[in-house]
Short mmCIF file of C-alpha atoms in Angstrom, two decimals:
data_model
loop_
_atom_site.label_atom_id
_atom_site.label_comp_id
_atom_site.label_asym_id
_atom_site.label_seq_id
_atom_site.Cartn_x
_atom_site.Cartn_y
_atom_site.Cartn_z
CA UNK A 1 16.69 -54.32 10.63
CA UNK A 2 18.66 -53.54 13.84
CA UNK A 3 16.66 -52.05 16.57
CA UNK A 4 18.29 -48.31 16.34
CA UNK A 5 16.93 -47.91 12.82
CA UNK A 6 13.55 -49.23 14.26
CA UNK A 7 13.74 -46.89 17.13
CA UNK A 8 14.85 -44.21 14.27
CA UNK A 9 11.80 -44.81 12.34
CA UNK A 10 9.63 -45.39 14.51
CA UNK A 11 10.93 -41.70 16.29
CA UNK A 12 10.11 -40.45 12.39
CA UNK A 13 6.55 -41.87 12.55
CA UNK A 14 5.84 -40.23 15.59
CA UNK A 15 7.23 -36.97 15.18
CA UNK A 16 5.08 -37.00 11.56
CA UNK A 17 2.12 -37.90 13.00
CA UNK A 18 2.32 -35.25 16.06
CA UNK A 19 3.00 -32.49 13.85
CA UNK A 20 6.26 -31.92 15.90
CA UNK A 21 8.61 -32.10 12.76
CA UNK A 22 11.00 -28.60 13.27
CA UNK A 23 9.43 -25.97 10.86
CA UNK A 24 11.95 -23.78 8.99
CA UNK A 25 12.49 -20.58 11.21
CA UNK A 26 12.07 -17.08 9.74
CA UNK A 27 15.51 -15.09 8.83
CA UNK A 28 16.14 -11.66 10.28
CA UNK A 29 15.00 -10.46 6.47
CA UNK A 30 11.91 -12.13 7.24
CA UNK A 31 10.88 -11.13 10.31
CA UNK A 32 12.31 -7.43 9.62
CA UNK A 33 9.81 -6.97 6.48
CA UNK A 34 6.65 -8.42 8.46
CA UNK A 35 7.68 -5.60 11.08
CA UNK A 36 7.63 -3.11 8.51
CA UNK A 37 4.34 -4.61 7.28
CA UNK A 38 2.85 -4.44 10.40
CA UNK A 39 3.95 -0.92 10.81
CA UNK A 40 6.01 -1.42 14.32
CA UNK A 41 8.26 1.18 13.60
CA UNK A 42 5.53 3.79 13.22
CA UNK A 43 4.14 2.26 16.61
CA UNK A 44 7.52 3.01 18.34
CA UNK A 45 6.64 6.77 16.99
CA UNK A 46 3.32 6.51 18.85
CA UNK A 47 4.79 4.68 21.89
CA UNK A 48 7.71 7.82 22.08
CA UNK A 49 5.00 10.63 22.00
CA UNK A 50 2.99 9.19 24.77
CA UNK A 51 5.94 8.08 26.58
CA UNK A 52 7.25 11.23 26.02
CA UNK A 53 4.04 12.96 27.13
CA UNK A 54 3.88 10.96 30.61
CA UNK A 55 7.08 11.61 31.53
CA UNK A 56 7.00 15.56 31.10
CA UNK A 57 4.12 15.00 33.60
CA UNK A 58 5.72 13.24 36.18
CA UNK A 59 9.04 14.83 35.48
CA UNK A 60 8.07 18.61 34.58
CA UNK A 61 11.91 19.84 35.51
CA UNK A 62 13.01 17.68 32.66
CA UNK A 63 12.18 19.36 28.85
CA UNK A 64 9.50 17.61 27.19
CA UNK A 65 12.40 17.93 24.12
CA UNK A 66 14.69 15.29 25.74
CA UNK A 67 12.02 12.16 26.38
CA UNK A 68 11.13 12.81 22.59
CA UNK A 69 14.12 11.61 21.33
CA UNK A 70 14.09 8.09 23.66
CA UNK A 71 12.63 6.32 20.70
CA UNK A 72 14.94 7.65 18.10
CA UNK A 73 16.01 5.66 14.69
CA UNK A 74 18.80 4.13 16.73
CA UNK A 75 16.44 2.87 19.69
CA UNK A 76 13.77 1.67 17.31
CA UNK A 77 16.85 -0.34 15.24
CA UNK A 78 17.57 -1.38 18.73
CA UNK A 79 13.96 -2.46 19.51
CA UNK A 80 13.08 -4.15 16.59
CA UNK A 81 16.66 -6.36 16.27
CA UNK A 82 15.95 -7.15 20.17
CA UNK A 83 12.65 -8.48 19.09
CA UNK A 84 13.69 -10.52 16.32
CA UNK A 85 14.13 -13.57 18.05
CA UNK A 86 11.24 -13.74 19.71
CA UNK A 87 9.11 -13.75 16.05
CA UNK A 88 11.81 -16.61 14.91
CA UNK A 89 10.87 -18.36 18.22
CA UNK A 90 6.87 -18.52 18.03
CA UNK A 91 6.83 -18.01 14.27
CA UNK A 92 7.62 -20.78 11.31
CA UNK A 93 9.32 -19.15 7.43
CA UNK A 94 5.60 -20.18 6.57
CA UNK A 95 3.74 -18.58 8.84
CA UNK A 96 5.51 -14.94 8.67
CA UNK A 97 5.38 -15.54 4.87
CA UNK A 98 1.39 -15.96 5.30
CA UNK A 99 1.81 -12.68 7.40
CA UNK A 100 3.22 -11.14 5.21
CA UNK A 101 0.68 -11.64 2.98
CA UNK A 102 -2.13 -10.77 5.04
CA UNK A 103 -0.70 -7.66 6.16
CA UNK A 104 0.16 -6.45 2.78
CA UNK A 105 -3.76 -7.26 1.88
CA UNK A 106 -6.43 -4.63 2.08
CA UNK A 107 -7.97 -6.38 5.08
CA UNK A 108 -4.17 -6.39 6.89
CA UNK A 109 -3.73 -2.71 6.18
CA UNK A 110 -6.86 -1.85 7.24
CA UNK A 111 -5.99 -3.45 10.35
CA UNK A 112 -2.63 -1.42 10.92
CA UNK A 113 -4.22 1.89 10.43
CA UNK A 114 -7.08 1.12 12.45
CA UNK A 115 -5.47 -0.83 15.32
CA UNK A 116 -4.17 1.98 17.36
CA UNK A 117 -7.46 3.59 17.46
CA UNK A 118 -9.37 0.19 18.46
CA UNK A 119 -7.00 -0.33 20.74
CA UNK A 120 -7.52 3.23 22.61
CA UNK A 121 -11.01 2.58 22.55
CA UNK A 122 -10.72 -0.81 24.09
CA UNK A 123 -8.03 0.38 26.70
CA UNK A 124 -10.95 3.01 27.72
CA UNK A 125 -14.16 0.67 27.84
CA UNK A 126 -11.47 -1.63 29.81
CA UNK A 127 -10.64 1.53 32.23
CA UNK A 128 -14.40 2.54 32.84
CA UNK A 129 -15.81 -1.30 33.02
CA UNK A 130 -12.95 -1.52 35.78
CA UNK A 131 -13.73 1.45 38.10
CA UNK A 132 -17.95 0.01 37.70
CA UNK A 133 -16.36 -3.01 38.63
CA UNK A 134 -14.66 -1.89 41.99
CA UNK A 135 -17.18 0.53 42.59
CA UNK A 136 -20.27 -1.92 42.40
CA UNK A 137 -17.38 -4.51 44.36
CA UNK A 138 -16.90 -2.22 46.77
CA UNK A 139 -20.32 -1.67 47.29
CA UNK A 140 -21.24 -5.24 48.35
CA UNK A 141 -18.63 -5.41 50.70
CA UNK A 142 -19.82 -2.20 52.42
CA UNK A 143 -23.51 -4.23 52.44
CA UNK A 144 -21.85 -7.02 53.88
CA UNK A 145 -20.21 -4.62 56.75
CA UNK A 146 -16.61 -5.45 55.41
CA UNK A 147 -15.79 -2.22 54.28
CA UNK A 148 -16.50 1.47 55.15
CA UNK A 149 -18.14 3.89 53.42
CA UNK A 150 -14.66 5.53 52.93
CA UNK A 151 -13.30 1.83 51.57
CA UNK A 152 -11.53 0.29 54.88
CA UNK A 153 -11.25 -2.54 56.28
CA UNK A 154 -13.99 -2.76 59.64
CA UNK A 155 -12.70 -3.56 62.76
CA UNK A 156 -8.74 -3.08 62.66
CA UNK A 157 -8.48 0.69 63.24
CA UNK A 158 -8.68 3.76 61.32
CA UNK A 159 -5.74 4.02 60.52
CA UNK A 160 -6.12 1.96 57.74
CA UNK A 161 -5.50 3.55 54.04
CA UNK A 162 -8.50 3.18 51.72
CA UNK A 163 -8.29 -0.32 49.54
CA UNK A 164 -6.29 0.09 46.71
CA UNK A 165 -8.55 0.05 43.27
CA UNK A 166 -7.61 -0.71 39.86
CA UNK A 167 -9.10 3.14 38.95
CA UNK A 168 -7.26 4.62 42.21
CA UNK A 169 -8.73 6.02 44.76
CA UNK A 170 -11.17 3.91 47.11
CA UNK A 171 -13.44 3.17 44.17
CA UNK A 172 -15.92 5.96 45.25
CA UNK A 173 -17.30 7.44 42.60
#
């Protein structure tokens, strides 16, 4: 045996026993139908209507009419083939197969319809655990005479704008 095909085989053996062999990736067919499975083009329709909603508010000259359409079926076919390759580079065939599959069970549909509520819900307990957290931060370094009671820095002026807090404001409440 010459020493490449050693080197060859023993290369094999390794790659076999770290799991590294290359896995199959999904096709574009693939990864398009565990989309739809998963609902992401309805999501884009959520996404536009609060998109849509944010920008009438910080844009009021513009019609609310025109950011509704930013999501249209051309940007979500847009969307979803930009985000193809990203599923076909974290994702096996197998594995989107076995997503498939779960997301075409009860327990997988349950989880689409349910997700964008949980995940409002969560986004709020995450918003209201942050501005406790700042305020009860803020709190202790007022006790420790770093801050004000308006949130600024002691000692370099008062000039100083309020510390910035994940809520806004100084973290006052």
């Amino acid at each position: 045996m010459t020493a490449g095909k050693w080197l060859m085989g023993v290369g094999a053996c390794m790659a076999l026993a770290t799991g590294s062999v290359l896995a199959a990736q999904p096709t574009e067919a693939q990864v398009r139908e565990l989309m739809q499975v998963m609902d992401v083009p309805d999501q884009f329709t959520v996404m536009n209507k609060q998109m849509a909603a944010m920008m009438s508010q910080q844009l009021p000259c513009v019609p609310a009419s025109y950011w509704q359409t930013y999501i249209d079926k051309n940007g979500q076919e847009q969307l979803i083939k930009a985000m193809i390759p990203a599923y076909q580079h974290h994702f096996t065939a197998d594995e989107v197969a076995g997503l498939i599959k779960f997301y075409r069970s009860p327990l997988g549909q349950k989880l689409v319809s349910e997700m964008p509520a949980t995940m409002t819900e969560a986004a709020q307990s995450g918003q209201q655990w942050g501005r406790q957290r700042t305020s009860d931060m803020f709190s202790e370094l007022q006790k420790e005479g770093k801050l004000d009671a308006q949130g600024r820095c002691l000692g370099t002026g008062s000039d100083n704008p309020p510390a910035a807090s994940p809520g806004g404001g100084s973290g006052q409440q």
